[in-house]
Structure formats: structure tokens, C-alpha cells
Tab-separated table of C-alpha atoms in Angstrom:
chain	number	residue	atom	x	y	z
Q	239	MET	CA	77.348	72.208	76.318
Q	240	ALA	CA	78.719	75.351	74.671
Q	241	ASP	CA	77.699	77.393	77.694
Q	242	GLY	CA	79.653	76.256	80.720
Q	243	GLY	CA	80.982	72.801	79.864
Q	244	ASP	CA	79.890	69.577	78.220
Q	245	SER	CA	79.113	66.001	79.160
Q	246	GLY	CA	82.614	64.957	78.205
Q	247	GLY	CA	84.188	67.262	80.738
Q	248	ARG	CA	85.392	69.860	78.200
Q	249	ILE	CA	85.737	73.278	79.823
Q	250	GLY	CA	83.252	75.763	78.332
Q	251	TRP	CA	83.648	79.458	77.588
Q	252	ARG	CA	82.713	80.506	81.119
Q	253	GLY	CA	85.443	78.394	82.621
Q	254	ARG	CA	88.020	79.754	80.196
Q	255	LEU	CA	86.867	83.324	80.806
Q	256	VAL	CA	88.591	83.494	84.203
Q	257	PRO	CA	92.129	83.350	82.757
Q	258	ALA	CA	91.123	84.915	79.412
Q	259	VAL	CA	90.301	88.378	80.765
Q	260	PRO	CA	93.586	88.856	82.702
Q	261	MET	CA	95.476	87.531	79.679
Q	262	ALA	CA	93.800	90.109	77.451
Q	263	VAL	CA	94.442	92.918	79.954
Q	264	LEU	CA	98.137	92.005	80.057
Q	265	TYR	CA	98.239	92.245	76.276
Q	266	ALA	CA	96.500	95.623	76.493
Q	267	LEU	CA	99.193	96.781	78.931
Q	268	LEU	CA	101.888	95.676	76.493
Q	269	LEU	CA	100.258	97.688	73.716
Q	270	TYR	CA	99.811	100.599	76.126
Q	271	GLY	CA	103.554	100.547	76.781
Q	272	MET	CA	104.233	100.606	73.044
Q	273	ALA	CA	101.861	103.549	72.643
Q	274	LEU	CA	103.688	105.454	75.391
Q	275	VAL	CA	106.973	105.021	73.536
Q	276	PHE	CA	105.494	106.382	70.325
Q	277	ASP	CA	103.722	109.122	72.290
Q	278	GLU	CA	107.059	110.286	73.685
Q	279	MET	CA	108.521	110.219	70.192
Q	280	ASP	CA	105.568	112.313	69.051
Q	281	ALA	CA	106.128	114.835	71.851
Q	282	ALA	CA	109.815	115.155	70.958
Q	283	GLY	CA	109.474	115.210	67.193
Q	284	GLY	CA	106.073	116.743	66.585
Q	285	GLY	CA	104.787	113.715	64.729
Q	286	ALA	CA	101.257	112.442	64.357
Q	287	LEU	CA	99.154	111.522	67.364
Q	288	LEU	CA	98.343	107.840	67.761
Q	289	MET	CA	94.579	107.558	67.556
Q	290	ILE	CA	93.427	104.906	65.126
Q	291	ALA	CA	95.936	102.290	66.321
Q	292	PHE	CA	95.355	102.980	70.007
Q	293	LEU	CA	91.742	104.108	70.347
Q	294	PHE	CA	90.354	101.494	67.985
Q	295	GLY	CA	93.081	98.892	67.455
Q	296	VAL	CA	93.983	98.228	71.088
Q	297	PRO	CA	90.466	97.512	72.440
Q	298	ALA	CA	89.579	95.447	69.342
Q	299	ALA	CA	92.782	93.417	69.611
Q	300	THR	CA	92.509	92.777	73.348
Q	301	ALA	CA	88.873	91.720	73.013
Q	302	SER	CA	89.979	89.364	70.249
Q	303	VAL	CA	92.567	87.813	72.567
Q	304	ALA	CA	89.910	87.239	75.238
Q	305	VAL	CA	87.422	85.690	72.821
Q	306	MET	CA	90.012	83.347	71.323
Q	307	ALA	CA	91.136	82.261	74.785
Q	308	ALA	CA	87.629	81.842	76.202
Q	309	ASP	CA	85.886	80.422	73.143
Q	310	PRO	CA	88.441	79.100	70.608
Q	311	ARG	CA	85.742	77.615	68.355
Q	312	GLY	CA	83.463	80.646	68.422
Q	313	GLU	CA	80.565	78.624	69.790
Q	314	ALA	CA	79.352	80.953	72.536
Q	315	GLY	CA	77.529	83.332	70.203
Q	316	GLY	CA	77.645	87.034	69.435
Q	317	GLY	CA	75.958	88.264	72.604
Q	318	ARG	CA	78.434	86.503	74.853
Q	319	HIS	CA	81.355	87.619	72.703
Q	320	ALA	CA	80.177	91.228	72.987
Q	321	LEU	CA	79.981	90.772	76.755
Q	322	ILE	CA	83.549	89.467	76.810
Q	323	GLY	CA	84.724	92.528	74.878
Q	324	ALA	CA	82.973	94.880	77.300
Q	325	MET	CA	84.405	93.026	80.315
Q	326	VAL	CA	87.954	93.308	78.990
Q	327	THR	CA	87.576	97.032	78.310
Q	328	THR	CA	86.151	97.644	81.781
Q	329	ALA	CA	88.991	95.698	83.418
Q	330	PHE	CA	91.628	97.571	81.411
Q	331	MET	CA	90.178	100.998	82.242
Q	332	VAL	CA	90.085	100.138	85.951
Q	333	VAL	CA	93.733	99.104	85.773
Q	334	ALA	CA	94.552	102.315	83.886
Q	335	LEU	CA	92.895	104.443	86.560
Q	336	VAL	CA	94.188	102.605	89.626
Q	337	LEU	CA	97.605	101.244	88.656
Q	338	LEU	CA	98.678	103.442	85.736
Q	339	ALA	CA	97.337	106.673	87.276
Q	340	GLU	CA	95.626	107.653	84.048
Q	341	GLY	CA	93.629	110.860	84.211
Q	342	GLY	CA	89.893	110.437	84.555
Q	343	ILE	CA	89.340	113.006	81.795
Q	344	CYS	CA	91.100	110.834	79.239
Q	345	VAL	CA	89.400	107.624	80.391
Q	346	ILE	CA	85.924	109.143	80.153
Q	347	MET	CA	86.638	110.650	76.741
Q	348	VAL	CA	87.898	107.395	75.212
Q	349	SER	CA	85.437	105.027	76.872
Q	350	PRO	CA	82.723	105.225	74.155
Q	351	LEU	CA	85.335	104.483	71.483
Q	352	PHE	CA	86.941	101.718	73.539
Q	353	TYR	CA	83.669	99.944	74.234
Q	354	GLY	CA	82.540	100.228	70.641
Q	355	ALA	CA	85.829	98.941	69.242
Q	356	SER	CA	86.124	96.108	71.772
Q	357	ILE	CA	82.604	94.848	71.124
Q	358	LEU	CA	83.147	95.045	67.366
Q	359	GLY	CA	86.489	93.254	67.693
Q	360	ALA	CA	84.925	90.529	69.829
Q	361	LEU	CA	82.079	89.998	67.358
Q	362	LEU	CA	84.440	89.892	64.383
Q	363	THR	CA	86.703	87.410	66.134
Q	364	GLY	CA	83.796	85.116	66.943
Q	365	LEU	CA	82.673	85.262	63.316
Q	366	LEU	CA	86.152	84.393	62.075
Q	367	LEU	CA	86.473	81.495	64.512
Q	368	ARG	CA	83.119	80.065	63.474
Q	369	ARG	CA	83.919	80.286	59.802
Q	370	THR	CA	87.536	79.133	59.801
Q	371	ARG	CA	87.616	76.915	62.899
Q	372	GLY	CA	91.056	78.336	63.557
Q	373	ARG	CA	92.924	81.359	64.847
Q	374	ALA	CA	94.986	82.397	61.822
Q	375	ALA	CA	92.619	85.085	60.512
Q	376	ALA	CA	91.795	86.421	63.996
Q	377	LEU	CA	95.490	86.759	64.775
Q	378	LEU	CA	95.685	89.547	62.192
Q	379	LEU	CA	93.262	91.556	64.326
Q	380	VAL	CA	95.354	90.868	67.425
Q	381	LEU	CA	98.534	92.118	65.748
Q	382	ALA	CA	96.939	95.084	63.958
Q	383	PRO	CA	97.684	97.782	66.590
Q	384	ALA	CA	101.317	96.721	67.003
Q	385	ILE	CA	101.751	96.951	63.234
Q	386	GLY	CA	99.707	100.127	62.946
Q	387	MET	CA	101.472	102.248	65.576
Q	388	PRO	CA	104.717	102.895	63.663
Q	389	VAL	CA	102.738	103.370	60.454
Q	390	GLU	CA	100.380	105.903	62.005
Q	391	THR	CA	103.202	108.137	63.214
Q	392	GLN	CA	103.731	109.038	59.558
Q	393	ALA	CA	100.068	109.800	58.883
Q	394	SER	CA	98.645	113.237	58.094
Q	395	TYR	CA	95.130	114.203	59.139
Q	396	PRO	CA	92.727	116.998	58.113
Q	397	GLU	CA	92.552	120.218	60.088
Q	398	ARG	CA	89.445	121.678	61.656
Q	399	THR	CA	88.824	125.027	63.319
Q	400	GLY	CA	85.980	125.749	65.660
Q	401	THR	CA	84.490	128.453	67.848
Q	402	VAL	CA	82.443	128.119	71.018
Q	403	THR	CA	80.317	131.138	71.908
Q	404	THR	CA	78.284	131.657	75.083
Q	405	VAL	CA	76.078	134.662	75.836
Q	406	ILE	CA	74.625	135.905	79.112
Q	407	GLU	CA	72.625	138.988	80.119
Q	408	ILE	CA	73.634	140.832	83.277
Q	409	ALA	CA	71.612	143.363	85.268
Q	410	ALA	CA	74.495	145.823	85.520
Q	411	PRO	CA	75.966	148.490	83.191
Q	412	PRO	CA	78.972	147.712	80.944
Q	413	GLU	CA	81.488	149.606	83.079
Q	414	VAL	CA	80.628	147.444	86.111
Q	415	VAL	CA	80.684	144.239	84.078
Q	416	TRP	CA	84.024	145.244	82.555
Q	417	ARG	CA	85.687	145.569	85.958
Q	418	ASN	CA	84.512	142.083	86.892
Q	419	THR	CA	85.557	140.618	83.549
Q	420	VAL	CA	89.122	141.791	82.940
Q	421	ALA	CA	90.105	140.404	86.352
Q	422	ILE	CA	88.323	137.673	88.337
Q	423	PRO	CA	90.419	137.151	91.460
Q	424	ASP	CA	89.886	134.677	94.288
Q	425	ILE	CA	87.009	132.658	92.866
Q	426	ARG	CA	85.290	130.854	95.710
Q	427	PRO	CA	83.931	127.311	95.204
Q	428	GLU	CA	80.428	128.421	96.176
Q	429	GLU	CA	80.454	130.937	93.297
Q	430	LEU	CA	80.766	128.158	90.737
Q	431	GLY	CA	77.756	126.295	89.424
Q	432	TRP	CA	77.594	122.563	88.711
Q	433	THR	CA	78.542	121.297	85.243
Q	434	PHE	CA	79.037	117.876	83.698
Q	435	SER	CA	82.666	118.677	82.861
Q	436	HIS	CA	83.609	119.730	86.368
Q	437	GLY	CA	81.237	117.601	88.447
Q	438	ILE	CA	81.441	114.295	86.548
Q	439	VAL	CA	84.482	114.318	84.259
Q	440	GLY	CA	86.708	116.077	86.790
Q	441	VAL	CA	87.956	119.014	84.709
Q	442	PRO	CA	89.696	121.476	87.090
Q	443	ARG	CA	87.673	124.540	88.086
Q	444	PRO	CA	88.865	128.146	87.671
Q	445	GLU	CA	90.267	129.717	90.811
Q	446	ASP	CA	91.817	133.043	89.846
Q	447	ALA	CA	92.343	135.423	86.902
Q	448	ARG	CA	94.501	138.519	87.443
Q	449	LEU	CA	95.456	141.265	85.008
Q	450	GLU	CA	98.885	142.876	84.832
Q	451	GLY	CA	99.002	146.030	82.746
Q	452	GLN	CA	96.376	147.869	80.735
Q	453	GLY	CA	95.505	147.789	77.057
Q	454	VAL	CA	97.088	145.733	74.286
Q	455	GLY	CA	100.176	143.955	75.632
Q	456	ALA	CA	98.759	143.371	79.106
Q	457	VAL	CA	98.753	139.808	80.451
Q	458	ARG	CA	96.066	137.897	82.326
Q	459	TYR	CA	97.382	135.164	84.643
Q	460	LEU	CA	94.905	132.344	85.132
Q	461	ARG	CA	94.962	129.589	87.734
Q	462	TRP	CA	92.680	126.559	87.869
Q	463	GLY	CA	92.470	123.768	90.397
Q	464	HIS	CA	95.043	120.961	90.702
Q	465	GLY	CA	97.935	123.172	89.597
Q	466	VAL	CA	96.682	124.188	86.154
Q	467	HIS	CA	97.969	127.617	85.123
Q	468	PHE	CA	98.389	129.585	81.886
Q	469	GLN	CA	98.403	133.104	80.465
Q	470	GLU	CA	96.259	135.179	78.146
Q	471	TRP	CA	98.164	137.850	76.217
Q	472	ILE	CA	95.879	140.768	75.418
Q	473	THR	CA	95.685	141.526	71.680
Q	474	GLY	CA	92.568	143.706	71.628
Q	475	TRP	CA	91.290	146.240	74.172
Q	476	GLU	CA	88.297	148.563	73.936
Q	477	LEU	CA	87.421	149.913	77.359
Q	478	ASN	CA	84.042	148.669	78.583
Q	479	ARG	CA	83.361	147.058	75.192
Q	480	SER	CA	85.737	144.236	74.203
Q	481	LEU	CA	88.781	142.244	75.238
Q	482	ALA	CA	90.693	139.796	73.015
Q	483	TRP	CA	93.684	137.548	73.705
Q	484	THR	CA	95.834	134.653	72.642
Q	485	PHE	CA	96.571	131.714	74.949
Q	486	HIS	CA	100.073	130.881	76.134
Q	487	PHE	CA	100.836	127.585	77.887
Q	488	ALA	CA	104.052	126.559	79.623
Q	489	PRO	CA	105.273	122.937	79.512
Q	490	ASP	CA	103.910	122.468	83.040
Q	491	SER	CA	100.645	124.375	82.522
Q	492	ILE	CA	98.645	121.137	82.683
Q	493	PRO	CA	100.284	118.711	85.162
Q	494	ALA	CA	100.607	115.116	83.999
Q	495	ALA	CA	98.647	114.041	87.068
Q	496	ILE	CA	95.638	115.847	85.581
Q	497	GLU	CA	96.007	114.676	82.013
Q	498	GLY	CA	99.260	113.410	80.545
Q	499	HIS	CA	97.996	112.778	77.002
Q	500	ILE	CA	96.136	115.988	76.199
Q	501	ARG	CA	98.792	118.522	75.273
Q	502	VAL	CA	97.448	121.999	74.623
Q	503	ASN	CA	99.323	123.902	71.891
Q	504	SER	CA	100.453	120.689	70.225
Q	505	PRO	CA	100.544	119.369	66.636
Q	506	TYR	CA	96.969	118.152	67.108
Q	507	LEU	CA	95.338	120.728	69.428
Q	508	LYS	CA	95.618	124.490	69.857
Q	509	LEU	CA	93.479	127.056	71.640
Q	510	THR	CA	94.011	129.934	69.235
Q	511	GLY	CA	92.281	132.822	70.976
Q	512	GLY	CA	89.459	134.224	73.030
Q	513	HIS	CA	87.240	137.288	73.106
Q	514	TYR	CA	84.851	139.040	75.505
Q	515	THR	CA	82.269	141.398	74.017
Q	516	LEU	CA	80.117	143.724	76.141
Q	517	ASP	CA	76.986	145.137	74.492
Q	518	PRO	CA	74.916	147.732	76.395
Q	519	LEU	CA	71.194	146.947	76.712
Q	520	PRO	CA	68.257	149.143	77.755
Q	521	GLY	CA	67.703	149.579	81.481
Q	522	GLY	CA	71.380	149.594	82.416
Q	523	ARG	CA	71.876	145.952	81.452
Q	524	THR	CA	74.724	144.300	79.537
Q	525	ARG	CA	74.943	141.402	77.125
Q	526	LEU	CA	78.267	139.648	77.758
Q	527	THR	CA	79.616	137.245	75.127
Q	528	LEU	CA	82.563	134.905	75.649
Q	529	GLN	CA	84.135	133.282	72.591
Q	530	THR	CA	86.942	130.717	72.406
Q	531	ASP	CA	88.558	129.634	69.144
Q	532	TYR	CA	90.396	126.326	68.706
Q	533	TRP	CA	92.170	124.238	66.072
Q	534	ILE	CA	92.460	120.450	65.897
Q	535	ARG	CA	94.020	117.925	63.543
Q	536	THR	CA	93.060	114.303	64.248
Q	537	PRO	CA	91.448	111.381	62.406
Q	538	ILE	CA	88.343	111.879	64.559
Q	539	ASN	CA	87.907	115.649	64.415
Q	540	ALA	CA	84.137	115.558	64.811
Q	541	TYR	CA	84.355	113.433	67.971
Q	542	CYS	CA	87.098	115.600	69.499
Q	543	ALA	CA	85.193	118.781	68.620
Q	544	TRP	CA	82.094	117.362	70.318
Q	545	TRP	CA	84.006	116.907	73.575
Q	546	GLY	CA	85.734	120.261	73.150
Q	547	ASP	CA	82.403	122.029	72.770
Q	548	ILE	CA	81.128	120.368	75.952
Q	549	PHE	CA	84.195	121.379	77.984
Q	550	LEU	CA	84.346	124.953	76.652
Q	551	ASN	CA	80.612	125.564	77.012
Q	552	ASP	CA	80.764	124.348	80.613
Q	553	PHE	CA	83.802	126.510	81.343
Q	554	HIS	CA	82.198	129.540	79.713
Q	555	GLY	CA	79.035	128.992	81.719
Q	556	ILE	CA	80.624	128.925	85.160
Q	557	VAL	CA	82.957	131.869	84.435
Q	558	LEU	CA	80.138	134.004	83.057
Q	559	GLY	CA	78.085	132.999	86.079
Q	560	VAL	CA	80.749	134.375	88.420
Q	561	ILE	CA	80.957	137.615	86.433
Q	562	LYS	CA	77.169	137.966	86.520
Q	563	LYS	CA	76.922	137.424	90.290
Q	564	ARG	CA	79.744	139.815	91.100
Q	565	SER	CA	78.561	142.492	88.674
Q	566	GLU	CA	74.955	142.412	89.832
Q	567	HIS	CA	76.043	142.499	93.457
Q	568	ALA	CA	78.332	145.466	92.788
Q	569	GLY	CA	75.577	147.236	90.848
Q	570	ALA	CA	73.135	146.773	93.689
Q	571	VAL	CA	75.465	148.251	96.290
């Protein structure tokens, strides 16, 4: 039987699956180590970010290893091969979270790509094994990420700029909203609403924003949970009407324990600026707009921008919510 064994005592794909998955995960860890080396070289030299070789090549290659080990003749069929690919990816991500202390943000962001690539790699491997009755062609898929990593460090990718804009109406005049916008100190957890980014993904929540100085040249010092901190240097100031800034991040602004692979202000990601606009409305109300501009350069700009829009929209929403609550409370007093 091709399922679990046969009448001659030959071990089937299910029996081989027990050692095949750990074998594939070990290979994934080897490739992960290689990627870390190139990642450090990228951080030191400003080279290209590994994305194609790691995000697509590694899961496809490790799924290929598992399929070849569990079903060397490709007899189990596409559905079972896809299941093997998904199992390997799940096992590797658990190891990355528990043993490698990978940040949950990164794991959640890459998981759709990992699962897609691993299932595709498993299906392609099964097809090759059925057609060739051998491993030679499938071995090329296994070796692809190891070959591709040094090549990809020399790659150049297109740039993309984007802007995320969120608008809220507040039942308070602009001068009250302004005071609660330029500085937002001591944000309490109960002031923050629930978002996907903060409640599910685990993005740190804002805790404090303090202003030093007045007008252009002033600096806002921001602190988020888990040790995240950065500055906003004020580049535009119109009292009670608008506030603009550029972001400034220190090397330790985002601790590695939070996310070691997402480097803000890097050759592939920059937050280029932000802007609050306060528009007076009839009845002593204010329309408050928060805008954040960013720049990315990756082989998957659309996918990265999709995640970036989710994170920034969620961040905008909870910050504007705090400003609204504080302003309306102050206006009612």
C-alpha cells in the first residue's frame, strides 16, 4: 500500500514521516543560520535584504527534503505532499518561536508566504519524483536557497513610497485638541482600544509622548511598550492647526527581543515623516488627521505595504482615540 505500508513489509510514507519532519526542520535551521550570517553582513554593509531566498526558498526546500524522505517515489499524492509541507513549516515556526526566540511579529508576517512556498515546494517535489523516479531534479530545489543567498545580496529592488492617513472628528475645539496632540503623556492601558496589530500580532502599544521645546526644532520623545523608544523632530509648526516631523531611531530603538529582523531606517525600510492636521468644524468640533509617510525597497513591496498599512492604521487609530477621549473630557470640564 502507498498509504502506510505494503504487503511486503515496505514502510509507507506515514512511517517515514516521523523522521522526515525533524530532518527537514534541521535543514531549515541550517539555512536559517546561513541567512543570519548574510543578514549581519547586510546590516554592516548596507546590502540587499534576503527575501526571495529565505521567504520562498527555505520553506520550499525544507518541504522538498521532507517529501523526498517520506515518499521517495512520489506515490502518496499531491494532497498528502501538501500536508507534509504544511507540517514542516508549522514545526519550524514553533522551533523559531520557542528555541530561537524569534519575534512573533516576524513569524506572523512571514507565515502566509512560508505556508504557500512550502506547499508549492512539496507539490513540485512530488511531481518531479513521480516523473523521474529519482531525486536528482528535486535536489536542485533543496539547494536553491543556499545558492540563492549570496546571489541575492547583490540584487537591487524597486522602491515604493506610501502614505497612511487616518481621520477622526472630536467634540472639542482645535486649541483643546492641540494641547492633547503635541504631548500625550502617561498613556494608560485602559485608554487604548483593541486592534489586530496590538492584540493578536503583539506590536508594542504606545505609552508616552512628551514634547521638549516649542515650534520648529522641538523634539517629541516617544516610548512604547517592551522598551521601544524613538524621537520625532519637529519640522513644521502652526499653532492649533498643524504639526509635522521626521522620525529618528537609535540603534536600540527597537530591541532585538521585539523584532530582530525589522530594522527601521534601513536600506529597505524608512519611516520618512508624519503630520497632524487640525481643521475646525462647526459647533466647536475638530477634524484631526494623522498621516505617516514611509519608503520601502523589497522584492515584495505590495505585500510589505499591505502589512505596513495594517500596522500604521491600527497605531493611528488607538493614538487618535486617546487624543479624542482626553480632548472631549477636557472640553466638558
